[in-house]
Amino acid sequence: MALAVGTPLLVLVVLEGVARLAGYGWPTTYFVRGESEGKACWVENEHFGRRFFPAGLLRYPPPTVMSMAAPPGGCRIFLLGESAAMGDPCPGFSMGRYLEVLLQARYPEHAVEVVTVAMTAINSHALLPMARDCARHGGDIWIFYLGNNEMVGPFGALNVFGPASPPWPMVRFRLALQRTALGQAAQDLVERLRGRAGPPGGWAGMEMFAGQRLAPDDPRRLQAYENFRRNLRDLVALGLRSGARVVVAPAAVNLRDCPPFASVPGRLAAGGTLEALDLWLRRGWEAEQNGDDEAALEAYQAAVALAPEHAEAHYRLGWVALQLGRTTLARASLQRACDLDALPFRADSRIRSLAQEVAEPFPRARVGFLDAAAVLAGRAPDGVPGRESFYEHVHLRPGGNYALARALAEAVEPWLRDRGWQAAAGWLSETECGERLGLTDWARLEILDNVRRRLGQPPFTGPGHTARLRSPVEQEMQEVRQRLTAAAAEQARRTLERAVARRPHDFRVREQQALFLEATGDEQGAAGAWSAVARLIPHHHLGWFQQGRLLARLGRWEEAERLLRRAVTIRPELSEGWLELGQVLMQRDRAEEALVCFVRARSLLPQDWRAAYHEGRALVKLDRLSDAVEAFREAVRLNERAVEPRYRLAEALAFLGHTAEARELFEQVLAREPGHLLARINLGVALVRLGEWEAAAEQLKLAHKQAPGNPLVSNYLAQVEMHLRGSH
């Protein structure tokens, strides 16, 4: 028996040792050693997500810099969570950063370091190994803000990222195997055999889940709740064993202004039918449109009575009740709509109650519970959290992040007093915190534009989401644009300069300065600010890529190439980096190398029309016109509205002698962009080749009127007019 068991184990141990000696595998801790401004520090491990996401859908931790040791006599706080804790859509204004500014200003004699340990799309399964790594780095306080991704994240109830809701022991066994080089090799082999993981084109955010539905009583949902309870219990215990004090804060969500993403009818009342449900919902909607909220309320109550598990019916009932001032009914109905959502991207009331249930048995002196939903309800005019705190379903505005940071600061303050800390000042206001973090109207507009694009994609494309979320964001963008005056720009410049002076080692503030400078036309200054970002986080591609992109705009091709090459070396999956590098190489007349870059970008992001378009440009330079035509056709297919791919396709077809098709495409270009001079000239030439001399003369006259001094146009027009005179 010893030989039967021991021999295979010995073989595995030897193979593991050989693999490690050969350098195979990747680190699995959240933090790895790095440097900032030439000093050793801890930084995020870009490979961390490989245990949780298929290769085609890999997510990365945000750039992080943490000192090698906790500040002596100070306080290190770990804020662990998902994208909402990370501060998406702009981590520079996350709740962790607001918390750090609040505590640093209130206790200036003590060092406070808040380290946000969070990622997009993860859940408690990933947070547990993240927390194990935090336990090795001397945190004094741990804060858990979590719960939104328990159904949709890795090992959640929906299976975009892998198996759906396996029991927690199976998840932990699998993750433990993947800490070994042999386990990682097995994972790589399986992914190669399966081919490309995930939907075509790779990561597509919430849209990847659009076709799935999860009923309220689905066994996968119930298993996910149990996994969450067990993981959170172990997270809290791990924090306590590390010597930290712990705050559990289940994530708050947008109840008022975010309709459910999907509904299933569930069990209908006796004698009920789906047709009857549709009828009541339609009657309620018509009554709303006619301004008769009382009639709408009655119709929606009938719909809820008929289909008690239909999320949309509950939401409509809650919304109308809110308009009528019946807040108790409204709150209950809106919460019920969230709980029944068949695309559960939001933490529901069961997640909240489980979090409270986990926290309660622990001693209050060591474990605190923060009801984030109640905090944000307190800043809502009707007591229901909505768009005053959220951009969309769960991601917080700066005001929402400040409110939660302030509540967290007040929650941990008694623990700081236990250490003898004495407050030297009051709490900073939201405006004061925002200024220290570099928040300007230019930053607000950048964030809103990001959110607007997000809200234009499934599952946010329904009429309810457009009315409640997208339209208000577009209106807010218009209001912010009106404030972007020259005087406001000067004030914002000074705000950012003060923020940089106050936080010189904060790469997020430098990032905001760079974005502002570029937005106001100072590309040289922006490149300098990105250079500072690269110095502060040299392990990350962001500073190198952005600086290289701007230097390319300034025509500094050699420097741009060097920086962009460094960016794609750090992050080989950076499709934007390959696109920019390829364009720089085209400017340097190195079309063969540029083509390699464009092909790489296209393989990484096949749905991006720009990669196919630039690939076609490189092929034209290499006199591979037939291949260029196919690339341009693909670019046109991917973006019907884009003008240049259509023009380049027409141009290539004309060179190949396909004049009739080229003519049609030139006409399409001019229909989209009447001022496109080259398209009009080439249309004239195509018409000449087709023997339509009078039509050619008309086009060339328009071109001459548009560019009277253009010798090419004048020459073509003269030849055509001479031919017409001769023919008459």
XYZ file of C-alpha atoms in Angstrom:
728
model
C 0.000 0.000 0.000
C 2.862 2.354 0.810
C 4.340 1.722 -2.636
C 0.945 2.071 -4.355
C 0.271 5.431 -2.729
C 3.772 6.749 -2.203
C 5.171 6.074 -5.657
C 2.612 8.212 -7.567
C 2.962 10.938 -4.960
C 6.739 10.869 -5.294
C 6.434 11.086 -9.087
C 4.100 14.092 -8.774
C 6.452 15.814 -6.330
C 9.403 15.265 -8.662
C 7.445 16.539 -11.670
C 6.328 19.589 -9.691
C 9.922 20.325 -8.718
C 11.138 19.936 -12.295
C 8.395 22.241 -13.595
C 9.245 24.908 -11.043
C 12.968 24.663 -11.686
C 12.208 25.080 -15.389
C 10.337 28.293 -14.576
C 6.915 27.004 -15.600
C 3.813 28.482 -14.016
C 2.737 31.820 -12.596
C 2.460 33.306 -9.101
C -0.948 32.892 -7.451
C -0.714 35.461 -4.649
C -2.506 38.783 -5.067
C 0.613 40.810 -4.274
C 4.054 40.367 -5.816
C 7.260 42.311 -5.335
C 7.709 45.408 -7.467
C 9.062 48.913 -7.270
C 7.863 52.505 -7.393
C 10.227 55.415 -7.988
C 13.134 53.024 -7.556
C 11.975 51.751 -4.147
C 10.834 48.208 -3.392
C 7.118 47.781 -2.751
C 4.249 45.342 -3.223
C 2.223 45.556 -6.426
C -0.704 43.636 -7.886
C -0.099 40.276 -9.552
C -1.427 40.522 -13.104
C -1.703 36.719 -13.237
C -4.005 36.492 -10.232
C -7.185 36.208 -12.301
C -5.980 33.174 -14.238
C -7.395 30.787 -11.640
C -10.859 32.315 -11.940
C -11.348 33.271 -15.589
C -10.819 31.419 -18.869
C -7.923 32.736 -20.927
C -10.226 34.529 -23.367
C -12.015 36.359 -20.547
C -9.115 37.117 -18.214
C -9.602 40.062 -15.832
C -6.757 41.950 -14.175
C -6.422 43.582 -10.758
C -6.194 47.382 -10.855
C -2.690 48.863 -10.475
C -1.706 48.929 -6.816
C 1.299 50.176 -4.872
C 1.689 49.134 -1.223
C 4.686 49.829 0.972
C 6.777 46.816 1.980
C 5.707 47.111 5.611
C 2.749 48.678 7.360
C 3.501 52.263 8.465
C 5.087 52.204 11.954
C 2.637 53.563 14.508
C 0.110 53.975 11.725
C -2.792 51.977 10.365
C -3.050 49.799 7.275
C -6.610 49.143 6.108
C -7.516 46.558 3.499
C -10.749 47.187 1.598
C -11.699 43.960 -0.155
C -14.420 43.571 -2.742
C -15.526 43.574 -6.348
C -15.793 46.270 -9.016
C -17.967 48.523 -6.838
C -15.328 48.449 -4.082
C -12.643 49.015 -6.736
C -14.381 52.258 -7.716
C -15.504 51.319 -11.221
C -15.972 53.209 -13.529
C -13.152 55.403 -12.122
C -10.983 53.834 -9.394
C -9.412 57.229 -8.698
C -12.573 58.169 -6.778
C -13.308 54.879 -5.025
C -14.603 54.622 -1.477
C -11.204 53.374 -0.342
C -9.506 56.531 -1.587
C -12.138 58.744 0.027
C -11.656 56.775 3.256
C -7.895 57.301 3.160
C -8.244 61.061 2.597
C -10.806 61.350 5.409
C -8.655 59.531 7.959
C -5.392 61.193 6.917
C -6.952 64.643 7.334
C -8.572 63.791 10.675
C -5.444 62.126 12.087
C -2.537 64.008 10.446
C -0.024 62.831 13.066
C -0.531 59.184 12.135
C 0.165 57.366 8.889
C -2.944 55.871 7.304
C -2.723 53.563 4.298
C -5.901 52.217 2.686
C -5.188 49.437 0.186
C -8.073 48.500 -2.091
C -7.888 44.790 -2.912
C -10.614 44.376 -5.503
C -11.266 43.260 -9.074
C -13.951 43.372 -11.714
C -16.321 40.367 -11.950
C -14.968 38.416 -8.954
C -16.903 37.203 -5.922
C -16.270 35.644 -2.528
C -14.545 32.593 -4.046
C -11.740 34.853 -5.284
C -11.800 37.106 -2.232
C -10.751 34.252 0.033
C -7.288 33.747 -1.569
C -6.953 37.536 -1.846
C -7.585 37.790 1.885
C -5.066 35.033 2.645
C -2.436 37.172 0.975
C -3.570 40.261 2.914
C -3.049 38.293 6.124
C 0.666 38.187 5.308
C 0.949 41.963 5.021
C 0.044 43.363 8.405
C -3.401 44.874 7.971
C -4.914 46.455 11.090
C -8.477 46.725 9.756
C -10.204 44.697 7.066
C -13.353 45.948 5.334
C -15.477 43.665 3.151
C -17.764 45.429 0.669
C -19.147 42.567 -1.387
C -22.120 40.589 -2.670
C -22.950 41.815 -6.182
C -21.285 39.002 -8.115
C -22.214 35.914 -6.131
C -24.551 34.723 -8.890
C -22.601 35.920 -11.938
C -18.926 35.725 -10.901
C -16.580 32.722 -11.086
C -18.254 29.534 -9.780
C -21.499 31.508 -9.441
C -24.976 30.382 -10.444
C -24.540 31.351 -14.118
C -21.842 29.530 -16.051
C -20.174 32.130 -18.278
C -16.822 31.701 -16.490
C -16.983 27.985 -15.769
C -19.020 25.451 -13.790
C -22.185 26.808 -12.190
C -22.396 26.799 -8.393
C -20.209 23.838 -7.479
C -20.170 23.260 -3.705
C -17.512 25.310 -1.945
C -15.227 22.321 -1.082
C -14.932 21.506 -4.808
C -14.091 25.124 -5.607
C -11.371 25.256 -2.980
C -9.896 21.933 -4.092
C -9.701 23.169 -7.673
C -8.130 26.479 -6.618
C -5.620 24.642 -4.445
C -4.568 22.473 -7.399
C -4.052 25.574 -9.509
C -1.489 26.860 -7.028
C 0.830 24.102 -8.300
C 2.746 24.153 -11.567
C 1.177 20.806 -12.533
C -2.317 22.138 -11.865
C -1.588 25.201 -13.970
C -0.250 22.986 -16.754
C -3.435 20.937 -16.665
C -5.518 24.114 -16.853
C -3.508 25.382 -19.836
C -3.884 22.029 -21.593
C -7.649 21.958 -21.104
C -8.001 25.502 -22.448
C -5.896 24.676 -25.508
C -7.989 21.591 -26.237
C -11.218 23.572 -25.875
C -10.001 26.401 -28.106
C -10.892 30.031 -27.504
C -12.883 30.456 -24.293
C -15.806 32.808 -24.001
C -17.888 34.602 -26.608
C -16.423 35.736 -29.958
C -14.391 38.863 -29.407
C -13.576 38.075 -25.802
C -14.760 40.099 -22.831
C -18.119 41.806 -23.377
C -19.072 42.659 -19.790
C -22.645 42.119 -18.653
C -23.722 41.519 -22.253
C -22.209 38.018 -22.010
C -25.036 37.014 -19.653
C -27.885 38.537 -21.663
C -29.291 35.206 -22.876
C -29.339 33.511 -19.461
C -32.072 33.445 -16.822
C -32.083 32.327 -13.199
C -35.370 31.570 -11.456
C -35.733 32.577 -7.788
C -35.844 28.950 -6.632
C -33.192 27.609 -8.996
C -30.952 25.150 -7.073
C -27.875 26.919 -8.459
C -28.976 30.138 -6.772
C -29.512 28.351 -3.466
C -26.045 26.747 -3.648
C -24.503 30.146 -4.419
C -26.067 31.566 -1.238
C -24.577 28.715 0.788
C -21.153 29.241 -0.815
C -21.320 32.939 0.013
C -22.233 32.276 3.652
C -19.347 29.846 4.098
C -16.812 32.015 2.268
C -17.745 35.147 4.214
C -17.558 33.313 7.520
C -14.055 32.113 6.650
C -13.059 35.583 5.439
C -14.016 37.158 8.754
C -12.274 34.407 10.727
C -9.154 34.811 8.612
C -9.066 38.537 9.294
C -9.419 37.982 13.023
C -6.656 35.356 13.057
C -4.364 37.842 11.319
C -4.899 40.253 14.224
C -7.123 42.667 12.315
C -10.509 44.076 13.178
C -13.180 43.524 10.554
C -16.097 45.457 9.084
C -18.661 43.549 7.017
C -20.582 45.791 4.601
C -22.826 44.000 2.080
C -23.008 45.987 -1.137
C -25.763 48.551 -1.613
C -27.599 48.637 -4.961
C -29.727 50.961 -7.042
C -33.303 49.988 -6.217
C -35.243 53.018 -7.446
C -33.760 53.800 -10.849
C -32.595 50.383 -12.071
C -35.381 48.087 -13.313
C -34.708 44.342 -13.167
C -32.661 43.059 -16.093
C -34.896 40.053 -16.758
C -38.073 38.473 -15.429
C -39.469 34.961 -15.365
C -43.186 34.490 -14.679
C -42.644 31.722 -12.140
C -45.656 30.082 -10.570
C -48.900 31.764 -11.605
C -51.923 32.096 -9.346
C -54.701 29.545 -9.846
C -56.322 30.061 -13.213
C -53.757 32.665 -14.270
C -52.214 32.806 -17.732
C -49.301 34.618 -19.324
C -51.759 36.428 -21.575
C -53.554 37.799 -18.514
C -50.226 38.899 -17.029
C -49.308 40.742 -20.238
C -52.743 42.361 -20.239
C -52.379 43.754 -16.690
C -48.860 44.999 -17.387
C -50.049 46.709 -20.578
C -53.003 48.312 -18.787
C -50.698 49.606 -16.075
C -48.296 51.067 -18.629
C -51.111 52.774 -20.549
C -52.482 54.249 -17.323
C -48.998 55.576 -16.464
C -48.719 57.220 -19.875
C -52.118 58.844 -19.338
C -51.046 60.191 -15.938
C -53.455 57.987 -14.008
C -51.111 56.536 -11.383
C -53.949 55.174 -9.253
C -55.240 53.070 -12.136
C -51.684 51.983 -12.919
C -51.184 50.943 -9.298
C -54.310 48.779 -9.385
C -53.236 47.132 -12.654
C -49.759 46.362 -11.350
C -51.156 45.008 -8.086
C -53.278 42.658 -10.171
C -50.183 41.624 -12.150
C -48.242 40.911 -8.944
C -51.146 38.922 -7.510
C -51.234 36.878 -10.711
C -47.441 36.350 -10.961
C -45.839 36.872 -7.531
C -42.365 35.984 -8.876
C -42.365 38.377 -11.854
C -39.637 40.951 -11.164
C -40.804 43.588 -13.669
C -44.339 43.587 -12.229
C -42.966 44.283 -8.747
C -40.715 47.044 -10.088
C -43.521 48.830 -11.894
C -45.712 48.557 -8.816
C -42.933 50.013 -6.662
C -42.251 52.862 -9.080
C -45.895 53.940 -9.273
C -46.278 53.608 -5.505
C -43.300 55.921 -5.126
C -44.942 58.530 -7.368
C -48.054 58.334 -5.192
C -46.046 58.797 -1.985
C -46.754 55.277 -0.680
C -43.147 54.763 0.346
C -43.588 51.634 2.475
C -45.203 49.749 -0.405
C -42.677 51.234 -2.839
C -39.627 50.139 -0.864
C -40.937 46.617 -0.379
C -41.877 46.243 -4.060
C -38.608 47.663 -5.397
C -36.609 45.388 -3.114
C -38.706 42.439 -4.203
C -38.006 43.317 -7.857
C -34.285 43.175 -7.131
C -34.622 39.863 -5.272
C -36.519 38.269 -8.179
C -34.303 39.630 -10.970
C -33.593 36.720 -13.331
C -30.271 38.332 -14.294
C -29.005 38.899 -10.741
C -26.198 41.440 -11.094
C -27.149 43.120 -7.801
C -26.757 41.918 -4.224
C -30.239 41.041 -3.015
C -31.800 41.066 0.431
C -30.767 37.438 1.032
C -27.114 38.380 0.519
C -27.538 41.245 2.971
C -29.208 39.080 5.603
C -26.572 36.360 5.216
C -23.803 38.935 5.710
C -25.456 40.200 8.871
C -26.018 36.656 10.063
C -22.314 35.863 9.592
C -21.143 39.011 11.406
C -23.458 38.794 14.432
C -21.822 35.900 16.378
C -18.431 37.597 16.464
C -17.595 40.012 19.325
C -18.616 43.608 18.553
C -15.211 44.822 19.678
C -13.615 42.920 16.807
C -16.264 42.700 14.066
C -18.594 45.473 12.948
C -21.512 45.445 10.513
C -22.278 48.407 8.245
C -25.631 48.551 6.482
C -24.476 50.285 3.299
C -27.989 50.238 1.857
C -29.287 52.186 4.868
C -26.444 54.716 4.527
C -27.350 55.455 0.919
C -31.074 55.375 1.625
C -30.394 58.222 4.053
C -29.148 60.457 1.232
C -32.073 59.614 -1.104
C -34.994 62.085 -1.111
C -37.540 59.266 -0.834
C -35.456 56.875 1.264
C -34.866 54.496 -1.660
C -31.286 54.391 -3.058
C -31.159 55.528 -6.669
C -29.206 57.578 -9.175
C -28.212 60.227 -6.624
C -25.709 57.578 -5.437
C -25.301 55.237 -8.427
C -24.375 55.570 -12.090
C -26.246 52.401 -13.010
C -27.096 49.224 -11.085
C -24.301 49.020 -8.476
C -21.419 51.333 -9.337
C -21.207 54.429 -7.202
C -20.906 58.086 -8.039
C -18.268 60.065 -6.123
C -21.027 61.235 -3.761
C -22.036 57.657 -3.025
C -18.431 56.630 -2.475
C -17.918 59.568 -0.120
C -21.055 58.713 1.872
C -19.943 55.115 2.387
C -16.354 56.139 3.126
C -17.593 58.570 5.771
C -19.753 55.850 7.335
C -16.809 53.435 7.310
C -14.524 56.073 8.836
C -16.981 56.611 11.662
C -17.312 52.836 12.109
C -13.552 52.276 12.516
C -12.850 55.434 14.518
C -13.551 53.795 17.919
C -10.885 51.203 17.110
C -8.401 53.985 16.336
C -9.245 55.671 19.631
C -8.538 52.366 21.393
C -4.985 52.773 20.095
C -4.731 56.218 21.654
C -5.358 58.235 18.504
C -6.819 61.702 18.996
C -8.662 63.473 16.195
C -6.971 66.748 15.234
C -9.672 67.994 12.852
C -13.236 67.441 11.774
C -14.270 65.331 8.835
C -13.523 66.772 5.413
C -16.524 67.549 3.242
C -17.251 65.691 0.023
C -15.982 68.671 -1.995
C -12.735 68.909 -0.002
C -12.080 65.185 -0.441
C -12.826 65.395 -4.152
C -10.344 68.251 -4.605
C -7.611 66.293 -2.845
C -8.249 63.384 -5.211
C -8.251 65.612 -8.305
C -11.985 65.542 -9.049
C -12.882 68.188 -11.649
C -15.717 68.641 -14.138
C -13.388 67.250 -16.811
C -13.110 64.051 -14.780
C -16.880 63.988 -14.274
C -17.469 64.286 -18.007
C -14.965 61.510 -18.752
C -16.715 59.198 -16.290
C -20.190 60.062 -17.569
C -19.135 59.373 -21.147
C -17.801 55.982 -20.069
C -21.103 55.234 -18.317
C -23.128 56.441 -21.311
C -21.355 53.950 -23.577
C -21.924 51.190 -21.051
C -25.623 51.987 -20.869
C -25.849 51.663 -24.646
C -25.080 47.922 -24.453
C -27.198 44.950 -23.285
C -28.634 44.385 -20.766
C -29.160 48.161 -20.325
C -30.952 48.633 -23.648
C -34.539 48.128 -22.467
C -36.906 51.132 -22.385
C -36.943 51.181 -18.583
C -33.163 51.442 -18.318
C -33.053 54.094 -21.032
C -35.599 56.256 -19.229
C -34.279 55.768 -15.692
C -30.528 55.660 -16.357
C -29.269 56.564 -19.846
C -31.376 59.686 -20.444
C -30.454 61.290 -17.091
C -26.757 60.582 -17.766
C -26.970 62.265 -21.178
C -28.726 65.249 -19.620
C -26.059 65.479 -16.938
C -23.331 65.395 -19.580
C -24.876 68.417 -21.273
C -24.971 70.282 -17.959
C -21.326 69.466 -17.217
C -20.215 70.539 -20.718
C -21.790 73.944 -20.152
C -19.525 74.401 -17.140
C -16.298 73.737 -19.086
C -15.285 77.367 -19.539
C -11.807 78.868 -19.735
C -12.159 80.148 -16.182
C -13.236 76.713 -14.982
C -10.245 75.172 -16.762
C -7.838 77.469 -14.964
C -9.435 76.646 -11.631
C -9.298 72.910 -12.398
C -5.629 73.229 -13.349
C -4.861 74.802 -9.958
C -6.942 72.150 -8.157
C -4.936 69.386 -9.803
C -1.625 71.097 -9.100
C -2.550 71.342 -5.409
C -3.639 67.694 -5.408
C -0.322 66.613 -6.945
C 1.629 68.711 -4.441
C -0.312 67.217 -1.540
C -0.082 63.616 -2.842
C 3.098 63.509 -4.972
C 3.340 59.703 -4.902
C -0.290 59.110 -5.869
C -0.389 57.824 -9.452
C -4.187 58.199 -9.585
C -3.943 61.966 -9.079
C -1.268 62.150 -11.781
C -3.592 60.171 -14.037
C -6.367 62.738 -13.526
C -3.912 65.531 -14.265
C -2.869 63.821 -17.511
C -6.458 63.318 -18.650
C -7.302 66.947 -17.892
C -4.266 68.302 -19.742
C -5.059 66.243 -22.828
C -8.726 67.253 -22.738
C -7.726 70.927 -22.654
C -5.276 70.592 -25.545
C -1.956 70.374 -23.694
C -0.693 67.086 -25.148
C 2.924 67.830 -24.235
C 1.959 68.411 -20.597
C -0.232 65.324 -20.608
C 2.661 63.208 -21.874
C 4.752 64.531 -18.985
C 2.057 63.594 -16.479
C 1.827 60.091 -17.934
C 5.593 59.865 -17.611
C 5.142 60.451 -13.876
C 2.517 57.678 -13.804
C 5.002 55.315 -15.483
C 7.612 56.232 -12.878
C 5.183 55.513 -10.030
C 3.835 52.215 -11.443
C 6.544 51.001 -13.850
C 5.232 47.423 -13.674
C 1.917 48.459 -15.253
C 1.331 49.244 -18.937
C -0.879 52.310 -18.391
C 1.723 55.093 -18.153
C 3.924 53.688 -20.913
C 0.998 53.225 -23.308
C -0.574 56.630 -22.757
C 2.736 58.468 -22.984
C 3.625 56.603 -26.180
C 0.218 57.337 -27.697
C 0.598 61.066 -27.058
C 4.181 61.223 -28.315
C 2.951 59.598 -31.521
C 0.457 62.426 -31.903
C 3.307 64.869 -31.449
C 5.288 63.152 -34.207
C 8.000 61.817 -31.908
C 7.926 58.435 -33.582
C 11.100 56.871 -32.192
C 10.210 57.622 -28.561
C 6.626 56.563 -29.152
C 7.733 53.217 -30.568
C 9.994 52.520 -27.594
C 7.255 53.298 -25.056
C 4.531 51.388 -26.886
C 6.789 48.357 -27.213
C 7.308 48.440 -23.470
C 3.530 48.641 -22.927
C 2.762 45.571 -25.062
C 5.667 43.689 -23.511
C 4.136 44.255 -20.080
C 0.589 43.504 -21.294
C 0.705 41.378 -24.478
C -3.113 41.280 -24.559
C -3.308 45.083 -24.960
C -5.055 45.390 -28.323
C -4.964 49.204 -28.205
C -1.210 49.053 -27.695
C -0.699 46.897 -30.779
C -2.917 49.232 -32.826
C -0.964 52.310 -31.749
C 2.393 50.603 -32.270
C 1.364 49.480 -35.740
C 0.383 53.012 -36.716
C 3.720 54.352 -35.471
C 5.547 51.736 -37.551
C 3.484 52.747 -40.594
C 4.677 56.310 -40.084
C 8.229 54.984 -40.030
C 7.690 53.122 -43.351
C 7.915 49.685 -41.744
C 4.724 48.209 -43.135
C 5.759 44.565 -42.669
C 6.272 45.055 -38.916
C 3.122 47.152 -38.712
C 1.108 44.357 -40.322
C 2.256 41.962 -37.583
C 0.954 44.428 -34.975
C -2.414 44.871 -36.693
C -2.890 41.114 -37.102
C -2.140 40.698 -33.393
C -4.655 43.418 -32.476
C -7.285 41.794 -34.683
C -6.765 38.395 -33.060
C -7.184 39.953 -29.614
C -10.275 41.990 -30.456
C -11.846 40.641 -33.667
C -14.961 42.782 -33.308
C -12.920 46.025 -33.470
C -13.182 47.416 -37.017
C -10.050 49.528 -36.593
C -7.758 46.489 -36.503
C -9.085 45.205 -39.835
C -8.929 48.713 -41.323
C -5.300 49.312 -40.370
C -4.401 45.796 -41.472
C -5.798 46.712 -44.886
C -3.684 49.901 -44.951
C -0.527 47.898 -44.277
C -1.434 45.374 -46.987
C -1.879 48.201 -49.498
C 1.609 49.473 -48.629
C 2.925 45.969 -49.312
C 1.076 45.829 -52.691
C -1.154 42.994 -51.494
C -4.319 44.611 -52.805
C -6.505 41.503 -52.913
C -5.778 40.795 -49.243
C -6.335 44.471 -48.450
C -9.784 44.332 -50.049
C -10.790 41.483 -47.725
C -9.518 43.363 -44.679
C -11.388 46.526 -45.680
C -14.558 44.514 -46.328
C -14.350 43.125 -42.815
C -13.871 46.619 -41.367
C -16.965 47.849 -43.242
C -18.944 44.843 -42.023
C -17.969 45.550 -38.423
C -18.807 49.261 -38.642
C -21.310 50.278 -41.287
C -21.065 53.944 -40.259
C -17.278 54.304 -40.548
C -16.311 56.267 -43.665
C -12.588 55.611 -44.128
C -12.759 51.792 -44.432
C -15.416 52.193 -47.111
C -13.307 54.752 -48.962
C -10.170 52.598 -48.742
C -12.126 49.582 -49.968
C -13.385 51.585 -52.955
C -9.878 52.829 -53.682
C -8.406 49.308 -53.592
C -11.172 47.948 -55.822
C -10.574 50.763 -58.303
C -6.868 49.862 -58.489
C -7.838 46.233 -59.122
C -10.118 47.287 -61.968
C -13.458 46.679 -60.223
C -14.664 50.104 -61.288
C -18.420 49.627 -61.000
C -18.258 48.437 -57.396
C -15.724 51.155 -56.569
C -18.072 53.790 -57.992
C -20.926 52.557 -55.805
C -18.743 52.683 -52.714
C -17.433 56.192 -53.499
C -21.051 57.324 -53.776
C -21.829 55.741 -50.399
C -18.870 57.572 -48.852
C -20.128 60.903 -50.221
C -23.648 60.191 -48.991
C -22.200 59.833 -45.489
C -19.592 62.606 -45.789
C -20.281 65.037 -48.668
C -17.043 66.934 -47.985
C -14.777 63.920 -48.601
C -12.626 65.436 -51.367
C -10.663 62.320 -52.346
C -13.854 60.269 -52.634
C -15.333 62.880 -54.976
C -12.180 63.028 -57.118
C -12.012 59.247 -57.347
C -15.702 59.048 -58.136
C -15.031 61.389 -61.034
C -12.194 59.163 -62.254
C -14.370 56.046 -61.906
C -17.127 57.702 -63.948
C -14.595 58.517 -66.669
C -13.541 54.872 -66.787
C -17.183 53.876 -67.071
C -17.659 56.334 -69.933
C -20.010 58.654 -68.031
C -18.166 61.851 -68.924
C -20.865 64.381 -68.068
C -21.440 62.840 -64.644
C -17.663 62.858 -64.137
C -17.507 66.546 -65.047
C -20.240 67.306 -62.519
C -18.319 65.565 -59.732
C -15.031 67.217 -60.634
C -16.668 70.655 -60.754
C -17.941 70.069 -57.219
C -14.434 69.005 -56.204
C -12.965 72.127 -57.854
C -15.457 74.303 -56.002
C -14.449 72.592 -52.765
C -10.684 72.891 -53.449
C -10.167 75.540 -56.147
C -6.394 75.543 -55.796
C -5.926 71.790 -56.049
C -3.831 71.095 -59.192
C -4.950 67.464 -59.419
C -8.611 68.465 -59.546
C -7.924 71.238 -62.053
C -5.987 68.843 -64.307
C -8.678 66.135 -64.222
C -11.452 68.657 -64.821
C -9.603 70.229 -67.755
C -9.116 66.811 -69.402
C -12.773 65.880 -68.964
C -14.022 69.222 -70.311
C -11.652 68.925 -73.291
C -13.062 65.483 -74.058
C -16.630 66.781 -73.811
C -15.862 69.688 -76.147
C -14.217 67.331 -78.625
C -17.110 64.926 -78.551
C -19.508 67.725 -79.432
